[in-house]
Amino acid sequence: MTQSPSPAVSLARDLLRCPSVTPAEGGALALLEARLEAAGFTVSRMVFRDDNTPDVENLFATIGSGAPHFAFAGHTDVVPAGDQDAWAHPPFSGEIVDGVLYGRGAVDMKGGIAAFAAAALDFVAAHDGKLPGTLSFLITGDEEGPAINGTVKLLDWAKAQGHVFDACIVGEPTNPDALGDAIKVGRRGSLTGTVTVTGVQGHVAYPHLAKNPVPDLLALLGALQALTLDEGNERFQPSNLEITTIDIGNTATNVIPRQAQARFNVRFNDIWSVASLRAKLRQTLSDVPGLSCDWSLDFAPDSSDSFLTHDAALIDALSEAVEAETGRRPELSTGGGTSDARFIKNYCPVVEFGLVGQTMHKIDERVATADLDRLAAIYRRFLDSYFSAA
C-alpha cells in the first residue's frame, strides 16, 4: 500500500500544482487561505497596485493575541519554468518520484512555506488554538518580481492594522549543500546603477562630424571594473560590482551611434551605505580623464542597505532546533543575494532558514521529501522553544 504524503509534503505538492509565476496568484494563496482558515487563523487577502507595475495579490494570516508576536514570511510566486519540455517531470505537476518532489518553486520557496505552515498548524492544534502569544504569516506574490506591490506594502498594511512583530523567519533556501548548513542572519545591500553616454550620431566615414559614445562608455566601465571597494570584514564578504548589460541599440554597421548605456549592480557590505556608495561611484566616474562626450549616472529606486540581526533569543532558538533535528550547528551567514528580509528588518529582528538551494530557478527544481519533513520538524521545535521562553 502506498503511504500517504506527510502534511508538509502534501501541502508542498499542492502548492507546486498552482502555476503562480510572478505576478499570477495561480491558486496558491487561495489554497493557503483555505488551510489556514480551517485551523482558526484570521486570513486577509489584499491586492496592492502601482501605476507602473502589475497588481499583486498578498496574504496575511494571524492567530492568537498579545506578545510575543512571531511571523513566518515567504512568497508563493515563482520564476518562469523555461523550456517545459526540458523538465524530467512537468514543472507544475508536483510529481513525487523516488522520494523527490519535482516542480517550480520546490525549494524557492513553496517547499519552505509548506514546511512552516505544517509546523504552525501542528503547533496551533497542540494548543487547541489558545496560543501563548500571536503567530502570523506574511505571504507575498511579488518577491521574484519588482518587489513593489508585495512585502513592503503588506508590512505597511499590517502596521496600520496595529500589528507589532517581535521576530520573523523567512523560509528562503539558505543551505548550500545540506539541511542545517546555514542560517542567514543578515544580507549585503544592493545598488543598481545606469551609466549613459551621449555623443553625436554620424557616418563612420566622417568621424570628425560625430562623437562616438562607445569609447567613453568603455573607459567609464573600465574604471568601475578596476574599483576595489573593500576587503570585507568579520561579518560580511567583500563588496562586488558586476556589469550586467551594455546597450547601444545600433543595427547599422556604418553609423556612429548617438548613445551608449550600461547597467551594473553592486552587492555591498556594512562598510558602505547606499548614500556613501553612490558618492564613491559618482566620484570614480568623475575622475576618469579624457572623455569627450556627456555622461550621466542614475540609480534605481529599489536600492537597499545591508543589515545584520543581533537578536540572540531568535538566533539561538533556531540554531538549537536545527542542531537537534540535523545533528549540525548551522553557520551564521550573510552571503548570497537579497530577499524580502531586507524589508522586514525595518519592523522586527529577522533571520532566514529554509531548504537546500542547489536547484532553485533551475530546470528540474526539486527537493527530497525527507528534507521537507525535517524542515517542518525544525520549525515546529523552534515554535515550542520560542514561545515557551517568552
XYZ file of C-alpha atoms in Angstrom:
390
model
C 0.000 0.000 0.000
C 1.318 3.455 -0.941
C 1.889 5.628 2.114
C 0.120 8.988 2.112
C 2.407 12.033 1.998
C 3.070 13.892 5.247
C 1.287 17.223 5.826
C 4.357 19.206 4.705
C 4.886 17.124 1.567
C 1.199 17.103 0.703
C 0.902 20.877 1.002
C 4.112 21.437 -0.959
C 2.848 19.177 -3.748
C -0.468 21.027 -3.886
C 1.272 24.423 -3.954
C 3.547 23.293 -6.798
C 0.474 22.481 -8.841
C -0.507 26.153 -8.723
C 1.113 27.968 -11.700
C 1.884 31.148 -9.738
C 4.529 32.679 -11.975
C 5.041 36.319 -10.929
C 2.666 38.179 -10.710
C -0.016 35.482 -11.162
C -1.608 34.174 -7.952
C -2.251 30.839 -9.659
C -4.389 29.481 -6.828
C -1.528 29.276 -4.321
C -2.811 31.949 -1.931
C -6.343 30.573 -2.174
C -5.004 27.168 -1.159
C -3.175 28.601 1.859
C -6.183 30.680 2.819
C -8.415 27.593 2.936
C -5.946 25.564 5.012
C -5.268 28.351 7.499
C -8.894 29.423 7.945
C -9.844 25.801 8.654
C -7.327 25.840 11.527
C -8.743 29.041 13.049
C -6.487 31.687 11.507
C -7.957 35.029 10.550
C -6.919 35.489 6.933
C -6.820 38.715 4.936
C -6.210 38.835 1.192
C -5.301 42.117 -0.417
C -4.258 43.358 -3.834
C -1.688 46.131 -3.989
C -1.356 48.343 -7.049
C 1.130 50.682 -8.648
C 0.777 52.637 -11.872
C 3.925 51.165 -13.435
C 3.850 47.553 -12.223
C 1.320 44.686 -12.250
C -1.230 44.242 -9.484
C -0.108 41.700 -6.895
C -2.148 39.542 -4.518
C -0.866 39.030 -0.974
C -1.967 37.214 2.179
C -1.776 37.974 5.898
C -2.948 35.378 8.412
C -2.873 35.536 12.189
C -3.977 33.591 15.237
C -3.648 34.272 18.950
C -3.145 37.568 20.720
C -0.591 39.539 22.641
C 3.156 39.181 22.836
C 5.301 37.659 21.639
C 4.157 38.130 18.064
C 6.107 35.838 15.756
C 5.758 35.770 11.963
C 6.727 33.380 9.209
C 7.291 35.121 5.878
C 7.636 33.945 2.319
C 6.448 34.154 -1.272
C 4.304 31.907 -3.407
C 5.327 33.469 -6.711
C 7.915 31.618 -8.772
C 10.154 32.358 -11.737
C 9.103 31.011 -15.163
C 9.714 27.323 -15.825
C 11.683 27.941 -19.020
C 11.592 25.140 -21.577
C 8.987 22.842 -20.062
C 9.932 20.043 -22.476
C 13.383 20.004 -20.872
C 11.941 19.022 -17.493
C 12.021 15.371 -16.487
C 8.596 15.950 -14.907
C 6.197 18.794 -15.776
C 7.100 21.871 -13.697
C 3.589 22.355 -12.312
C 2.672 18.714 -11.757
C 4.132 18.270 -8.271
C 5.255 14.738 -9.057
C 6.985 12.664 -6.392
C 9.496 10.154 -7.744
C 11.765 8.035 -5.533
C 11.317 10.320 -2.548
C 11.921 13.529 -4.502
C 9.292 16.204 -5.175
C 9.691 17.996 -8.520
C 8.316 21.390 -9.538
C 8.972 25.068 -10.000
C 9.178 26.543 -6.527
C 10.033 23.275 -4.774
C 12.868 24.973 -2.887
C 12.283 28.660 -3.755
C 10.114 28.742 -1.844
C 6.860 26.804 -1.805
C 8.606 23.969 -0.016
C 9.611 26.331 2.777
C 6.072 27.701 3.046
C 4.642 24.186 3.198
C 7.086 23.253 5.960
C 6.385 26.251 8.166
C 2.644 26.021 7.529
C 2.651 22.349 8.552
C 4.656 23.199 11.669
C 2.369 26.102 12.564
C -0.810 24.073 12.065
C 0.548 21.325 14.312
C 1.591 23.900 16.921
C -1.856 25.511 16.887
C -3.579 22.130 17.175
C -1.374 21.182 20.118
C -2.546 24.323 21.933
C -6.201 23.924 20.928
C -5.972 27.307 19.223
C -5.072 29.061 22.503
C -1.561 30.269 21.795
C 0.845 31.852 24.318
C 1.144 34.868 22.027
C 0.478 35.593 18.365
C 1.514 33.650 15.276
C 1.232 35.197 11.813
C 2.021 34.595 8.151
C 3.242 37.269 5.730
C 2.936 35.800 2.233
C 3.531 37.806 -0.928
C 3.241 37.171 -4.650
C 5.899 39.689 -5.729
C 9.281 38.558 -4.395
C 10.541 37.264 -7.736
C 9.282 40.402 -9.489
C 9.705 44.136 -8.887
C 9.073 43.710 -5.124
C 6.941 46.859 -5.127
C 3.420 45.540 -4.525
C 4.379 42.773 -2.126
C 6.102 42.654 1.251
C 6.770 46.402 1.520
C 3.090 47.277 1.235
C 1.993 44.207 3.197
C 4.124 45.317 6.150
C 2.739 48.848 5.922
C -0.779 47.412 5.890
C -0.100 45.192 8.914
C 1.352 48.113 10.854
C -1.728 50.209 10.049
C -3.855 47.378 11.434
C -1.965 47.569 14.722
C 0.284 44.524 14.344
C 3.688 44.762 16.004
C 6.063 41.884 15.269
C 8.704 40.692 17.718
C 10.579 38.343 15.374
C 10.348 36.733 11.956
C 11.766 33.800 9.997
C 11.819 33.945 6.203
C 11.706 30.474 4.682
C 14.107 31.140 1.801
C 16.508 28.347 0.773
C 19.604 29.151 2.847
C 21.537 25.883 2.862
C 24.250 25.411 0.216
C 24.739 21.648 0.471
C 22.695 20.039 3.239
C 19.871 20.999 5.553
C 21.411 22.570 8.637
C 24.386 24.218 6.913
C 23.459 27.863 7.435
C 21.092 30.431 8.882
C 21.115 33.813 7.197
C 21.428 36.460 9.911
C 21.986 39.349 7.527
C 22.345 40.299 3.893
C 24.546 42.553 1.840
C 22.995 45.648 0.353
C 22.114 46.039 -3.307
C 22.578 49.060 -5.567
C 21.815 49.188 -9.295
C 23.193 51.940 -11.474
C 22.908 53.027 -15.116
C 25.682 54.834 -16.964
C 24.541 56.732 -20.078
C 26.960 58.357 -22.509
C 25.580 60.728 -25.158
C 27.570 61.684 -28.238
C 26.708 62.829 -31.741
C 25.429 60.388 -34.337
C 27.143 60.348 -37.716
C 28.580 58.409 -40.632
C 31.520 56.137 -39.817
C 33.409 57.553 -42.808
C 33.212 61.070 -41.335
C 34.149 60.671 -37.655
C 35.121 64.353 -37.380
C 31.421 65.187 -37.785
C 30.350 62.840 -34.959
C 31.184 61.928 -31.372
C 31.271 58.205 -30.668
C 29.988 57.490 -27.134
C 31.277 53.899 -27.063
C 34.951 54.615 -26.209
C 33.880 56.877 -23.361
C 31.480 54.241 -22.051
C 34.238 51.643 -22.139
C 36.540 53.975 -20.214
C 33.878 54.589 -17.560
C 33.130 50.874 -17.232
C 36.842 50.147 -17.003
C 37.085 52.484 -14.020
C 34.176 50.733 -12.341
C 35.608 47.287 -13.091
C 39.002 48.248 -11.668
C 37.494 49.555 -8.439
C 38.214 47.568 -5.270
C 35.524 48.653 -2.864
C 36.759 46.805 0.223
C 38.207 43.542 1.512
C 35.174 42.570 3.565
C 35.179 42.103 7.339
C 34.372 39.542 10.008
C 30.651 39.958 9.327
C 30.463 40.194 5.540
C 32.310 39.093 2.424
C 33.858 41.768 0.166
C 31.584 44.036 -1.827
C 31.473 43.295 -5.549
C 30.390 45.283 -8.604
C 29.208 43.454 -11.715
C 28.412 44.995 -15.100
C 25.182 43.352 -16.236
C 24.238 44.958 -19.568
C 25.763 47.091 -22.327
C 23.157 48.525 -24.704
C 23.747 50.609 -27.803
C 20.770 49.690 -29.947
C 22.628 50.286 -33.197
C 21.614 47.915 -36.006
C 23.709 49.603 -38.703
C 27.422 48.982 -39.228
C 28.048 52.309 -40.947
C 26.541 54.594 -38.288
C 28.300 56.015 -35.251
C 25.637 55.744 -32.509
C 24.374 58.715 -30.568
C 24.095 56.994 -27.210
C 25.560 54.047 -25.332
C 24.323 52.766 -21.992
C 25.336 50.166 -19.420
C 23.910 48.864 -16.171
C 25.673 47.427 -13.166
C 24.803 46.047 -9.751
C 26.781 46.258 -6.521
C 26.316 43.858 -3.628
C 27.886 45.650 -0.699
C 28.612 45.070 2.973
C 28.151 47.255 6.016
C 31.318 49.229 5.318
C 29.093 51.169 2.922
C 25.667 52.727 2.967
C 23.601 53.391 -0.136
C 24.469 57.100 0.164
C 28.217 56.642 0.647
C 28.436 54.072 -2.145
C 26.587 56.309 -4.585
C 29.010 59.120 -3.774
C 32.025 56.825 -4.264
C 30.814 55.584 -7.648
C 29.976 59.050 -8.883
C 33.410 60.346 -7.848
C 35.109 57.370 -9.528
C 33.466 58.187 -12.836
C 34.130 61.900 -12.451
C 37.856 61.137 -12.135
C 38.061 59.320 -15.496
C 40.245 61.513 -17.780
C 39.964 62.272 -21.461
C 36.230 61.906 -22.011
C 34.760 63.759 -24.984
C 31.041 63.052 -24.522
C 28.450 63.913 -21.902
C 27.640 61.184 -19.412
C 25.204 60.590 -16.557
C 24.904 58.141 -13.691
C 21.472 57.214 -12.362
C 20.499 54.803 -9.614
C 17.463 52.523 -9.417
C 14.969 53.310 -6.630
C 14.992 49.784 -5.154
C 18.416 50.105 -3.510
C 18.774 48.642 -0.031
C 21.380 48.828 2.718
C 22.952 45.783 4.302
C 21.663 44.538 7.633
C 22.744 42.240 10.438
C 20.407 40.717 13.026
C 21.665 40.552 16.621
C 18.610 39.017 18.368
C 20.259 36.245 20.395
C 16.979 34.671 21.527
C 15.764 34.268 17.954
C 19.095 33.049 16.568
C 19.805 30.666 19.462
C 16.331 29.118 19.416
C 16.551 28.453 15.688
C 20.160 27.229 15.846
C 19.311 24.789 18.622
C 16.272 23.500 16.725
C 18.385 22.976 13.600
C 21.089 21.161 15.543
C 18.575 18.962 17.350
C 16.985 17.807 14.081
C 20.051 17.615 11.813
C 22.970 16.997 14.141
C 24.881 20.026 12.828
C 25.288 23.508 14.230
C 24.441 25.950 11.433
C 26.837 28.645 10.296
C 25.557 32.171 10.795
C 25.847 33.553 7.273
C 25.395 36.870 5.471
C 26.257 35.600 1.975
C 24.134 35.312 -1.124
C 21.714 37.716 -2.735
C 18.839 39.740 -1.388
C 15.438 38.680 -0.096
C 12.360 40.271 1.430
C 14.165 40.137 4.772
C 15.657 43.484 3.712
C 12.198 44.997 4.203
C 11.173 43.020 7.276
C 14.277 44.096 9.203
C 12.749 47.566 9.461
C 9.916 46.124 11.581
C 11.500 43.385 13.717
C 14.543 41.118 14.020
C 14.581 38.677 11.108
C 16.570 35.616 10.077
C 16.245 33.231 7.161
C 16.281 29.460 7.128
C 14.920 27.046 4.553
C 15.815 24.247 2.189
C 18.945 23.410 0.198
C 19.114 25.886 -2.685
C 21.126 23.953 -5.281
C 18.240 23.562 -7.773
C 16.407 26.872 -7.283
C 15.487 28.584 -10.572
C 16.846 25.573 -12.498
C 15.251 23.031 -14.785
C 14.008 20.111 -12.619
C 13.897 22.163 -9.421
C 13.330 19.561 -6.717
C 13.501 18.713 -3.032
C 13.829 15.479 -1.110
C 10.607 14.793 0.748
C 12.700 13.833 3.779
C 14.118 17.370 3.811
C 10.613 18.848 3.774
C 9.662 16.772 6.793
C 12.909 17.594 8.586
C 12.454 21.312 7.915
C 8.901 21.154 9.272
C 10.268 19.441 12.384
C 12.864 22.216 12.814
C 10.214 24.922 12.573
C 7.959 23.007 14.966
C 10.719 22.612 17.534
C 11.577 26.298 17.158
C 7.984 27.366 17.862
C 7.941 25.350 21.096
C 11.230 26.900 22.197
C 10.462 30.463 21.150
C 7.041 30.719 22.742
C 7.993 28.835 25.924
C 10.891 31.218 26.526
C 8.773 34.336 26.126
